[in-house]
CSV table of C-alpha atoms in Angstrom, one decimal:
chain,number,residue,atom,x,y,z
L,11,UNK,CA,-99.1,-30.7,178.9
L,12,UNK,CA,-101.7,-33.0,180.7
L,13,UNK,CA,-99.9,-33.4,184.1
L,14,UNK,CA,-101.3,-36.7,185.3
L,15,UNK,CA,-100.4,-38.3,181.9
L,16,UNK,CA,-96.7,-37.4,182.1
L,17,UNK,CA,-94.1,-39.5,183.9
L,18,UNK,CA,-90.6,-38.0,184.1
L,19,UNK,CA,-87.8,-40.6,184.0
L,20,UNK,CA,-90.4,-43.3,184.4
L,21,UNK,CA,-90.6,-42.3,188.1
L,22,UNK,CA,-92.0,-38.9,188.8
L,23,UNK,CA,-95.7,-38.5,187.9
L,24,UNK,CA,-96.7,-34.8,187.5
L,25,UNK,CA,-99.9,-34.0,189.4
L,26,UNK,CA,-100.5,-30.3,189.2
L,27,UNK,CA,-98.8,-27.0,188.3
L,28,UNK,CA,-97.8,-25.1,191.4
L,29,UNK,CA,-96.4,-21.9,189.9
L,30,UNK,CA,-94.4,-20.4,187.1
L,31,UNK,CA,-91.7,-17.8,187.0
L,32,UNK,CA,-88.8,-16.5,185.0
L,33,UNK,CA,-86.6,-19.5,185.9
L,34,UNK,CA,-89.2,-22.2,185.1
L,35,UNK,CA,-92.3,-24.0,186.1
L,36,UNK,CA,-92.8,-25.9,189.3
L,37,UNK,CA,-95.1,-29.0,189.5
L,38,UNK,CA,-96.3,-31.1,192.4
L,39,UNK,CA,-95.4,-34.7,191.6
L,40,UNK,CA,-95.5,-38.2,193.0
L,41,UNK,CA,-92.2,-40.1,193.3
L,42,UNK,CA,-93.6,-43.5,192.5
L,43,UNK,CA,-90.4,-45.3,193.5
L,44,UNK,CA,-90.5,-44.0,197.1
L,45,UNK,CA,-94.2,-43.2,197.2
L,46,UNK,CA,-93.8,-39.6,198.3
L,47,UNK,CA,-94.7,-36.1,197.1
L,48,UNK,CA,-92.0,-34.0,195.6
L,49,UNK,CA,-91.7,-30.7,193.8
L,50,UNK,CA,-90.4,-30.9,190.2
L,51,UNK,CA,-89.0,-27.8,188.5
L,52,UNK,CA,-89.0,-27.7,184.7
L,53,UNK,CA,-86.1,-25.3,184.1
L,54,UNK,CA,-86.9,-22.7,181.5
L,55,UNK,CA,-84.6,-23.0,178.5
L,56,UNK,CA,-83.8,-19.6,176.8
L,57,UNK,CA,-85.5,-19.4,173.4
L,58,UNK,CA,-83.5,-19.2,170.2
L,59,UNK,CA,-80.7,-21.5,171.2
L,60,UNK,CA,-79.0,-23.7,168.6
L,61,UNK,CA,-78.9,-27.4,169.4
L,62,UNK,CA,-75.3,-27.2,170.7
L,63,UNK,CA,-76.2,-24.2,172.8
L,64,UNK,CA,-79.2,-26.1,174.2
L,65,UNK,CA,-77.1,-29.0,175.1
L,66,UNK,CA,-74.5,-26.8,176.8
L,67,UNK,CA,-77.3,-25.0,178.7
L,68,UNK,CA,-78.7,-28.4,179.9
L,69,UNK,CA,-75.2,-29.6,181.0
L,70,UNK,CA,-74.7,-26.4,183.0
L,71,UNK,CA,-78.1,-26.6,184.6
L,72,UNK,CA,-77.4,-30.2,185.7
L,73,UNK,CA,-74.0,-29.3,187.1
L,74,UNK,CA,-75.4,-26.3,189.0
L,75,UNK,CA,-78.4,-28.4,190.3
L,76,UNK,CA,-76.0,-31.1,191.6
L,77,UNK,CA,-73.9,-28.4,193.3
L,78,UNK,CA,-77.0,-27.0,194.9
L,79,UNK,CA,-78.0,-30.5,196.0
L,80,UNK,CA,-74.9,-30.7,198.2
L,81,UNK,CA,-76.0,-27.7,200.3
L,82,UNK,CA,-77.3,-28.6,203.8
L,83,UNK,CA,-79.1,-26.0,205.9
L,84,UNK,CA,-82.5,-26.0,207.7
L,85,UNK,CA,-83.5,-23.0,205.6
L,86,UNK,CA,-82.6,-24.5,202.2
L,87,UNK,CA,-85.2,-26.5,200.3
L,88,UNK,CA,-83.3,-29.7,199.5
L,89,UNK,CA,-82.5,-30.8,195.9
L,90,UNK,CA,-82.8,-34.6,195.6
L,91,UNK,CA,-82.3,-35.3,191.9
L,92,UNK,CA,-81.8,-33.8,188.5
L,93,UNK,CA,-83.2,-35.4,185.3
L,94,UNK,CA,-82.5,-34.6,181.7
L,95,UNK,CA,-85.4,-35.4,179.4
L,96,UNK,CA,-84.2,-34.8,175.9
L,97,UNK,CA,-82.5,-31.5,176.3
L,98,UNK,CA,-85.0,-30.3,179.0
L,99,UNK,CA,-83.5,-30.2,182.5
L,100,UNK,CA,-85.8,-31.1,185.5
L,101,UNK,CA,-84.9,-30.6,189.2
L,102,UNK,CA,-86.5,-32.7,191.9
L,103,UNK,CA,-86.8,-31.0,195.3
L,104,UNK,CA,-88.6,-31.3,198.6
L,105,UNK,CA,-92.2,-30.3,198.5
L,106,UNK,CA,-92.7,-27.5,201.0
L,107,UNK,CA,-96.2,-26.6,202.0
L,108,UNK,CA,-95.5,-23.1,203.2
L,109,UNK,CA,-96.8,-19.9,201.5
L,110,UNK,CA,-94.4,-17.6,199.8
L,111,UNK,CA,-93.5,-14.4,201.5
L,112,UNK,CA,-95.1,-12.2,198.8
L,113,UNK,CA,-98.4,-14.0,199.4
L,114,UNK,CA,-98.1,-13.7,203.2
L,115,UNK,CA,-97.5,-9.9,202.9
L,116,UNK,CA,-100.4,-9.6,200.4
L,117,UNK,CA,-102.8,-11.3,202.8
L,118,UNK,CA,-101.5,-9.9,206.1
L,119,UNK,CA,-99.9,-6.6,205.1
L,120,UNK,CA,-96.5,-5.5,206.5
L,121,UNK,CA,-95.0,-7.8,209.1
L,122,UNK,CA,-93.7,-6.7,212.5
L,123,UNK,CA,-90.0,-5.9,212.6
L,124,UNK,CA,-89.2,-8.8,214.9
L,125,UNK,CA,-90.8,-11.2,212.5
L,126,UNK,CA,-89.0,-9.7,209.5
L,127,UNK,CA,-85.7,-10.0,211.4
L,128,UNK,CA,-86.4,-13.7,212.1
L,129,UNK,CA,-87.2,-14.4,208.5
L,130,UNK,CA,-84.1,-12.5,207.5
L,131,UNK,CA,-81.9,-14.7,209.8
L,132,UNK,CA,-83.2,-17.9,208.2
L,133,UNK,CA,-82.6,-16.7,204.7
L,134,UNK,CA,-79.2,-15.3,205.6
L,135,UNK,CA,-78.3,-18.7,207.1
L,136,UNK,CA,-79.2,-20.4,203.8
L,137,UNK,CA,-77.1,-17.8,201.8
L,138,UNK,CA,-74.1,-18.1,204.1
L,139,UNK,CA,-74.2,-21.9,203.6
L,140,UNK,CA,-74.3,-21.4,199.9
L,141,UNK,CA,-71.5,-18.8,199.9
L,142,UNK,CA,-69.2,-20.9,202.0
L,143,UNK,CA,-69.7,-23.7,199.5
L,144,UNK,CA,-68.8,-21.4,196.6
L,145,UNK,CA,-72.4,-20.8,195.3
L,146,UNK,CA,-74.5,-17.7,194.7
L,147,UNK,CA,-78.3,-18.0,194.8
L,148,UNK,CA,-78.9,-15.2,192.2
L,149,UNK,CA,-82.7,-15.0,192.7
L,150,UNK,CA,-83.5,-14.1,196.3
L,151,UNK,CA,-87.0,-12.5,196.3
L,152,UNK,CA,-90.2,-12.8,198.3
L,153,UNK,CA,-91.7,-15.4,195.9
L,154,UNK,CA,-88.7,-17.7,196.7
L,155,UNK,CA,-89.0,-17.4,200.5
L,156,UNK,CA,-91.5,-19.9,201.9
L,157,UNK,CA,-93.1,-19.3,205.3
L,158,UNK,CA,-94.3,-22.4,207.1
L,159,UNK,CA,-97.2,-22.6,209.5
L,160,UNK,CA,-95.0,-22.2,212.5
L,161,UNK,CA,-93.4,-19.0,211.0
L,162,UNK,CA,-90.1,-20.6,210.0
L,163,UNK,CA,-88.7,-19.5,206.7
L,164,UNK,CA,-86.9,-21.4,203.9
L,165,UNK,CA,-85.2,-20.3,200.7
L,166,UNK,CA,-86.1,-22.2,197.6
L,167,UNK,CA,-85.1,-22.2,193.9
L,168,UNK,CA,-81.5,-23.0,194.4
L,169,UNK,CA,-81.8,-24.8,191.1
L,170,UNK,CA,-80.4,-21.6,189.3
L,171,UNK,CA,-77.6,-21.1,191.8
L,172,UNK,CA,-74.3,-20.3,190.1
L,173,UNK,CA,-70.7,-20.6,191.1
L,174,UNK,CA,-69.3,-17.8,193.2
L,175,UNK,CA,-66.0,-18.0,191.4
L,176,UNK,CA,-65.7,-17.3,187.7
L,177,UNK,CA,-62.9,-18.3,185.4
L,178,UNK,CA,-60.9,-15.2,186.4
L,179,UNK,CA,-61.8,-15.3,190.1
L,180,UNK,CA,-64.8,-13.0,189.7
L,181,UNK,CA,-68.4,-13.8,190.1
L,182,UNK,CA,-70.7,-14.4,187.2
L,183,UNK,CA,-72.5,-11.8,185.3
L,184,UNK,CA,-75.2,-14.0,183.8
L,185,UNK,CA,-77.8,-16.3,185.3
L,186,UNK,CA,-81.4,-16.0,186.6
L,187,UNK,CA,-82.9,-13.2,188.6
L,188,UNK,CA,-85.9,-11.0,188.9
L,189,UNK,CA,-86.0,-7.3,188.1
L,190,UNK,CA,-86.3,-5.2,191.2
L,191,UNK,CA,-84.4,-7.8,193.2
L,192,UNK,CA,-81.2,-7.9,191.1
L,193,UNK,CA,-78.3,-5.9,192.6
L,194,UNK,CA,-77.1,-2.9,190.6
L,195,UNK,CA,-73.9,-4.5,189.6
L,196,UNK,CA,-75.8,-7.4,188.0
L,197,UNK,CA,-78.0,-5.0,186.0
L,198,UNK,CA,-74.8,-3.4,184.7
L,199,UNK,CA,-73.4,-6.8,183.7
L,200,UNK,CA,-70.7,-6.5,186.3
L,201,UNK,CA,-69.3,-9.4,188.3
L,202,UNK,CA,-71.6,-10.6,191.1
L,203,UNK,CA,-70.5,-11.8,194.5
L,204,UNK,CA,-72.0,-12.7,197.9
L,205,UNK,CA,-72.9,-9.0,198.5
L,206,UNK,CA,-75.2,-9.2,195.4
L,207,UNK,CA,-77.3,-11.9,197.2
L,208,UNK,CA,-77.3,-9.8,200.4
L,209,UNK,CA,-78.6,-6.8,198.3
L,210,UNK,CA,-81.5,-9.0,197.1
L,211,UNK,CA,-82.2,-10.1,200.7
L,212,UNK,CA,-82.4,-6.5,201.7
L,213,UNK,CA,-84.9,-5.9,198.9
L,214,UNK,CA,-87.0,-8.9,200.1
L,215,UNK,CA,-86.9,-7.7,203.7
L,216,UNK,CA,-88.0,-4.3,202.6
L,217,UNK,CA,-91.2,-5.9,201.1
L,218,UNK,CA,-91.8,-7.8,204.3
L,219,UNK,CA,-91.5,-4.8,206.5
L,220,UNK,CA,-93.1,-2.1,204.2
L,221,UNK,CA,-95.6,-4.1,202.2
L,222,UNK,CA,-94.3,-3.0,198.8
L,223,UNK,CA,-91.2,-3.4,196.7
L,224,UNK,CA,-88.4,-0.8,197.3
L,225,UNK,CA,-88.2,0.1,193.6
L,226,UNK,CA,-91.8,-0.3,192.6
L,227,UNK,CA,-92.5,1.3,189.2
L,228,UNK,CA,-95.1,0.8,186.5
L,229,UNK,CA,-92.6,-0.1,183.7
L,230,UNK,CA,-89.7,-2.6,183.8
L,231,UNK,CA,-87.3,0.0,182.4
L,232,UNK,CA,-88.3,2.4,185.2
L,233,UNK,CA,-87.6,-0.3,187.8
L,234,UNK,CA,-84.1,-0.9,186.4
L,235,UNK,CA,-83.4,2.8,186.3
L,236,UNK,CA,-84.6,3.2,190.0
L,237,UNK,CA,-82.3,0.3,191.1
L,238,UNK,CA,-79.3,2.0,189.4
L,239,UNK,CA,-80.0,5.7,190.1
L,240,UNK,CA,-82.2,6.2,193.1
L,241,UNK,CA,-82.5,5.2,196.8
L,242,UNK,CA,-85.8,3.8,197.9
L,243,UNK,CA,-88.0,5.6,200.5
L,244,UNK,CA,-86.9,4.8,204.0
L,245,UNK,CA,-89.0,1.8,205.2
L,246,UNK,CA,-90.8,3.7,208.1
L,247,UNK,CA,-92.8,0.6,209.2
L,248,UNK,CA,-89.6,-1.3,209.8
L,249,UNK,CA,-88.5,1.2,212.5
L,250,UNK,CA,-85.2,3.0,212.6
L,251,UNK,CA,-82.9,0.0,213.4
L,252,UNK,CA,-84.2,-2.5,210.9
L,253,UNK,CA,-85.0,0.2,208.4
L,254,UNK,CA,-81.4,1.5,208.7
L,255,UNK,CA,-80.0,-2.0,208.2
L,256,UNK,CA,-82.2,-2.6,205.1
L,257,UNK,CA,-81.1,0.7,203.6
L,258,UNK,CA,-77.4,-0.2,204.2
L,259,UNK,CA,-77.9,-3.6,202.5
L,260,UNK,CA,-79.4,-1.7,199.5
L,261,UNK,CA,-76.3,0.4,198.9
L,262,UNK,CA,-75.4,0.7,195.3
L,263,UNK,CA,-71.7,0.0,195.9
L,264,UNK,CA,-71.2,-3.6,197.0
L,265,UNK,CA,-68.1,-2.7,199.0
L,266,UNK,CA,-70.0,-0.4,201.3
L,267,UNK,CA,-72.8,-2.9,202.1
L,268,UNK,CA,-72.6,-4.5,205.6
L,269,UNK,CA,-70.9,-8.0,205.5
L,270,UNK,CA,-73.0,-11.0,206.3
L,271,UNK,CA,-71.6,-11.3,209.8
L,272,UNK,CA,-72.8,-7.8,210.7
L,273,UNK,CA,-76.1,-8.4,209.1
L,274,UNK,CA,-76.5,-11.5,211.2
L,275,UNK,CA,-75.6,-9.8,214.4
L,276,UNK,CA,-78.1,-7.0,213.8
L,277,UNK,CA,-80.9,-9.3,212.8
L,278,UNK,CA,-80.3,-11.5,215.8
L,279,UNK,CA,-80.6,-8.5,218.1
L,280,UNK,CA,-83.8,-7.3,216.4
L,281,UNK,CA,-85.3,-10.8,216.6
L,282,UNK,CA,-84.6,-11.1,220.3
L,283,UNK,CA,-88.1,-10.0,221.5
L,284,UNK,CA,-89.6,-12.9,219.5
L,285,UNK,CA,-87.2,-15.3,221.1
L,286,UNK,CA,-88.0,-14.1,224.6
L,287,UNK,CA,-91.7,-14.7,224.0
L,288,UNK,CA,-91.1,-18.3,222.9
L,289,UNK,CA,-88.5,-19.4,225.5
L,290,UNK,CA,-91.1,-20.7,228.0
L,291,UNK,CA,-91.5,-23.9,226.0
L,292,UNK,CA,-87.8,-24.2,225.1
L,293,UNK,CA,-86.7,-24.2,228.7
L,294,UNK,CA,-88.0,-27.7,229.6
L,295,UNK,CA,-86.6,-29.1,226.4
L,296,UNK,CA,-83.2,-27.5,227.0
L,297,UNK,CA,-83.2,-28.9,230.6
L,298,UNK,CA,-83.9,-32.4,229.4
L,299,UNK,CA,-81.2,-32.1,226.7
L,300,UNK,CA,-78.6,-30.9,229.3
L,301,UNK,CA,-79.4,-33.9,231.5
L,302,UNK,CA,-79.2,-36.4,228.6
L,303,UNK,CA,-76.1,-35.1,227.1
L,304,UNK,CA,-74.5,-34.1,230.4
L,305,UNK,CA,-72.7,-31.0,229.1
L,306,UNK,CA,-73.4,-27.4,227.9
L,307,UNK,CA,-72.1,-26.0,224.7
L,308,UNK,CA,-72.8,-24.2,221.5
L,309,UNK,CA,-75.0,-27.2,220.5
L,310,UNK,CA,-75.0,-29.6,223.4
L,311,UNK,CA,-75.0,-32.6,221.1
L,312,UNK,CA,-71.7,-31.6,219.7
L,313,UNK,CA,-70.1,-33.0,222.9
L,314,UNK,CA,-70.9,-36.5,221.5
L,315,UNK,CA,-68.4,-35.9,218.7
L,316,UNK,CA,-66.0,-33.5,220.5
L,317,UNK,CA,-66.4,-29.8,221.2
L,318,UNK,CA,-65.2,-27.6,218.3
L,319,UNK,CA,-62.6,-25.0,219.0
L,320,UNK,CA,-64.1,-21.7,220.1
L,321,UNK,CA,-61.2,-19.5,219.1
L,322,UNK,CA,-59.4,-16.7,220.8
L,323,UNK,CA,-62.4,-14.5,221.2
L,324,UNK,CA,-65.4,-15.6,223.2
L,325,UNK,CA,-67.1,-12.4,222.2
L,326,UNK,CA,-66.2,-9.4,220.0
L,327,UNK,CA,-64.3,-6.7,222.0
L,328,UNK,CA,-65.5,-3.1,222.2
L,329,UNK,CA,-64.2,-1.5,218.9
L,330,UNK,CA,-64.0,1.9,220.5
L,331,UNK,CA,-61.1,0.6,222.7
L,332,UNK,CA,-59.1,-0.6,219.6
L,333,UNK,CA,-58.4,2.9,218.2
L,334,UNK,CA,-57.8,5.7,220.7
L,335,UNK,CA,-59.2,9.2,220.3
L,336,UNK,CA,-55.7,10.6,220.0
L,337,UNK,CA,-54.9,8.4,217.0
L,338,UNK,CA,-58.3,9.2,215.4
L,339,UNK,CA,-57.4,12.9,215.7
L,340,UNK,CA,-54.1,12.3,214.0
L,341,UNK,CA,-55.5,10.2,211.3
L,342,UNK,CA,-58.5,12.5,210.5
L,343,UNK,CA,-56.5,15.7,210.9
L,344,UNK,CA,-58.6,17.5,213.6
L,345,UNK,CA,-61.0,17.3,216.5
L,346,UNK,CA,-63.2,14.2,216.4
L,347,UNK,CA,-66.6,13.2,217.7
L,348,UNK,CA,-66.8,9.5,218.7
L,349,UNK,CA,-70.0,7.5,218.6
L,350,UNK,CA,-71.1,3.9,218.8
L,351,UNK,CA,-74.1,3.5,216.5
L,352,UNK,CA,-74.5,-0.1,217.5
L,353,UNK,CA,-72.7,-2.9,219.3
L,354,UNK,CA,-69.7,-4.0,217.4
L,355,UNK,CA,-69.2,-0.6,215.7
L,356,UNK,CA,-67.4,2.6,216.6
L,357,UNK,CA,-67.1,5.8,214.5
L,358,UNK,CA,-64.9,8.8,214.7
L,359,UNK,CA,-66.1,11.8,212.7
L,360,UNK,CA,-64.1,14.9,211.9
L,361,UNK,CA,-65.8,17.8,213.8
L,362,UNK,CA,-66.6,21.0,212.1
L,363,UNK,CA,-64.6,20.4,208.9
L,364,UNK,CA,-65.9,21.5,205.5
L,365,UNK,CA,-65.0,18.1,204.0
L,366,UNK,CA,-66.5,15.2,206.0
L,367,UNK,CA,-64.2,12.5,207.2
L,368,UNK,CA,-65.3,9.3,209.1
L,369,UNK,CA,-63.3,6.4,210.5
L,370,UNK,CA,-65.3,3.3,211.3
L,371,UNK,CA,-64.2,0.1,213.1
L,372,UNK,CA,-66.4,-3.0,213.1
L,373,UNK,CA,-65.7,-6.4,214.7
L,374,UNK,CA,-67.7,-9.6,215.2
L,375,UNK,CA,-66.8,-13.0,216.6
L,376,UNK,CA,-67.8,-16.2,214.8
L,377,UNK,CA,-69.0,-19.2,216.8
L,378,UNK,CA,-68.5,-22.9,216.2
L,379,UNK,CA,-71.1,-24.3,213.8
L,380,UNK,CA,-71.8,-28.0,213.2
L,381,UNK,CA,-68.4,-29.7,213.2
L,382,UNK,CA,-66.4,-26.5,212.4
L,383,UNK,CA,-64.6,-24.5,215.1
L,384,UNK,CA,-65.0,-20.8,215.4
L,385,UNK,CA,-61.7,-20.1,213.5
L,386,UNK,CA,-62.8,-22.4,210.6
L,387,UNK,CA,-66.1,-20.7,210.4
L,388,UNK,CA,-64.4,-17.3,210.3
L,389,UNK,CA,-62.0,-18.5,207.7
L,390,UNK,CA,-64.9,-19.5,205.4
L,391,UNK,CA,-66.8,-16.3,206.1
L,392,UNK,CA,-63.7,-14.3,205.3
L,393,UNK,CA,-63.1,-16.2,202.1
L,394,UNK,CA,-66.7,-15.6,201.0
L,395,UNK,CA,-66.6,-11.9,201.8
L,396,UNK,CA,-63.2,-11.5,200.0
L,397,UNK,CA,-64.5,-13.4,196.9
L,398,UNK,CA,-67.5,-11.0,196.7
L,399,UNK,CA,-65.2,-8.0,196.9
L,400,UNK,CA,-62.9,-9.4,194.2
L,401,UNK,CA,-66.0,-9.7,192.0
L,402,UNK,CA,-67.1,-6.1,192.9
L,403,UNK,CA,-64.3,-4.6,190.8
L,404,UNK,CA,-65.7,-2.4,188.0
L,405,UNK,CA,-68.1,0.5,187.4
L,406,UNK,CA,-71.7,0.6,188.5
L,407,UNK,CA,-73.2,3.8,187.2
L,408,UNK,CA,-71.3,6.6,189.1
L,409,UNK,CA,-69.4,4.2,191.5
L,410,UNK,CA,-66.0,2.9,190.5
L,411,UNK,CA,-64.6,0.0,192.6
L,412,UNK,CA,-60.9,-0.6,192.2
L,413,UNK,CA,-58.9,-3.8,192.3
L,414,UNK,CA,-58.3,-4.9,195.8
L,415,UNK,CA,-55.2,-6.4,197.3
L,416,UNK,CA,-54.1,-8.7,200.1
L,417,UNK,CA,-52.2,-6.8,202.8
L,418,UNK,CA,-49.8,-8.0,205.5
L,419,UNK,CA,-49.5,-7.1,209.2
L,420,UNK,CA,-53.2,-7.0,209.7
L,421,UNK,CA,-54.5,-10.1,211.5
L,422,UNK,CA,-54.0,-13.5,209.9
L,423,UNK,CA,-55.4,-12.4,206.5
L,424,UNK,CA,-56.6,-9.0,205.2
L,425,UNK,CA,-57.9,-7.5,202.0
L,426,UNK,CA,-57.9,-3.8,201.1
L,427,UNK,CA,-60.0,-2.1,198.5
L,428,UNK,CA,-61.1,1.4,197.4
L,429,UNK,CA,-64.3,2.6,195.8
L,430,UNK,CA,-65.3,6.1,194.6
L,431,UNK,CA,-68.8,7.5,194.0
L,432,UNK,CA,-69.0,10.7,191.9
L,433,UNK,CA,-71.3,13.3,193.4
L,434,UNK,CA,-70.3,15.9,190.8
L,435,UNK,CA,-68.3,15.7,187.6
L,436,UNK,CA,-65.0,16.2,189.4
L,437,UNK,CA,-65.7,15.3,193.1
L,438,UNK,CA,-67.2,12.5,195.1
L,439,UNK,CA,-67.1,10.2,198.1
L,440,UNK,CA,-64.2,7.8,198.6
L,441,UNK,CA,-64.3,4.6,200.7
L,442,UNK,CA,-61.1,2.9,201.7
L,443,UNK,CA,-61.9,-0.5,203.3
L,444,UNK,CA,-59.8,-3.2,205.0
L,445,UNK,CA,-61.4,-6.5,205.8
L,446,UNK,CA,-59.4,-8.8,208.1
L,447,UNK,CA,-59.6,-12.0,210.0
L,448,UNK,CA,-57.8,-13.0,213.3
L,449,UNK,CA,-58.7,-16.5,214.8
L,450,UNK,CA,-62.5,-16.5,215.0
L,451,UNK,CA,-62.8,-12.7,214.8
L,452,UNK,CA,-63.6,-10.8,211.6
L,453,UNK,CA,-63.3,-7.0,211.4
L,454,UNK,CA,-63.5,-4.2,209.0
L,455,UNK,CA,-61.9,-0.7,209.0
L,456,UNK,CA,-63.4,2.0,206.8
L,457,UNK,CA,-62.3,5.5,206.0
L,458,UNK,CA,-64.9,7.6,204.3
L,459,UNK,CA,-63.9,10.9,202.8
L,460,UNK,CA,-66.3,13.4,201.2
L,461,UNK,CA,-65.7,16.1,198.6
L,462,UNK,CA,-62.7,14.3,197.3
L,463,UNK,CA,-61.3,15.2,193.8
L,464,UNK,CA,-61.4,12.2,191.4
L,465,UNK,CA,-57.7,12.2,191.1
L,466,UNK,CA,-57.4,11.6,194.9
L,467,UNK,CA,-59.7,8.6,194.9
L,468,UNK,CA,-57.2,6.3,196.6
L,469,UNK,CA,-55.6,8.9,198.8
L,470,UNK,CA,-56.9,7.4,202.1
L,471,UNK,CA,-55.3,4.0,201.6
L,472,UNK,CA,-52.3,4.5,203.9
L,473,UNK,CA,-54.5,6.1,206.6
L,474,UNK,CA,-56.9,3.2,206.7
L,475,UNK,CA,-54.0,0.7,206.7
L,476,UNK,CA,-52.5,2.5,209.6
L,477,UNK,CA,-55.8,2.3,211.5
L,478,UNK,CA,-56.2,-1.4,210.6
L,479,UNK,CA,-52.7,-2.3,211.8
L,480,UNK,CA,-53.4,-0.5,215.0
L,481,UNK,CA,-56.6,-2.5,215.5
L,482,UNK,CA,-54.8,-5.7,214.7
L,483,UNK,CA,-52.0,-4.9,217.2
L,484,UNK,CA,-54.6,-4.1,219.9
L,485,UNK,CA,-56.2,-7.5,219.3
L,486,UNK,CA,-52.8,-9.2,219.6
L,487,UNK,CA,-52.6,-10.0,215.9
């Protein structure tokens, strides 16, 4: 195609090809109606489709692009229009001048952990916005993360975003994606959820921190096998904290991956050194804003339209105070060692037992955002997390995730689920998890049991429910 000779919908004049990937070709174009530059994506239509199938594909692409166009977040490249030329879908987006993360890493090498954390926070914000609106991105990878000249990051290619909820309440198994950045459950044609996007984000952050892909292999089949069967080498350049978070995000079992709220808290703490270095120029701006608005708040300007409700919890309480050591001894069946691996998490491990047992309590408080109060934000986050776990049901290689269920007497809403990973033919590791919400607080209680016979995969359910109800009572739920 000769670009400058082609006008799409009589309005968008193609200027040059910017790039090409598995989901389609992106062009720089001129919107001659508004006299501005835009990015135009020519969606790749799968080969071999019959005319009715091509029409159905085009209809679905238009629907999904329109849904993506409703997403509003500073880290999302905005979709403006969608055009159907024959049976070929085209998506019109903002033209972003930044370089993709993969090119930045290729030129600069591995990035400092603070910078990786800052990039991760921006992309996570975009994903959380999509998930709260019932959409999955499905193709988070370094090539789709754009870094602007000021270091800010944006997530592009929402044109292949797909609904979070399938016909039966589960996430989709099809859609776009890139090998090496697709979560294990997607490679196994299992239902995808919000945790699948977070796995892909973890893989992208691995590249940013380590300078290479986590499952890098010479053959595509070997990459797929590595995603399903092997853990990547620990990203040493990321440091123990960021590296540990990335490895947790890359867990094979979606139920055991850290929820978005915990990922956000950890990345925020890791990005703090960068924020301190930049505050000198923010202080005068903040002072002027405080004078002009006349109030202080989560975002000062929200006072102009009313301050959103904070919720019952100004900050997350210490989780170690929510389950006493005596109860941990009773639940785990012996002497325990208590540790706090990070703020917002407390663990009790059975001491000296041949079969490992660990009880973990995690809590985090949601803050008001835009015109939503803290409880409303927490409600949306919880719904997104729950939907992802509903979609996680099934078998991914040696891990079986059971059907979850809503439970009572734990906060305002709670969801319990069990997963089991075989380590031998007859034994494995069992995870019983309860996710719950109370006002603007979200929490998770996990019981991990090792060397468990397959027939006893759900044997820790009552124990973890007892712990969760104790935590809820301590919080006043």
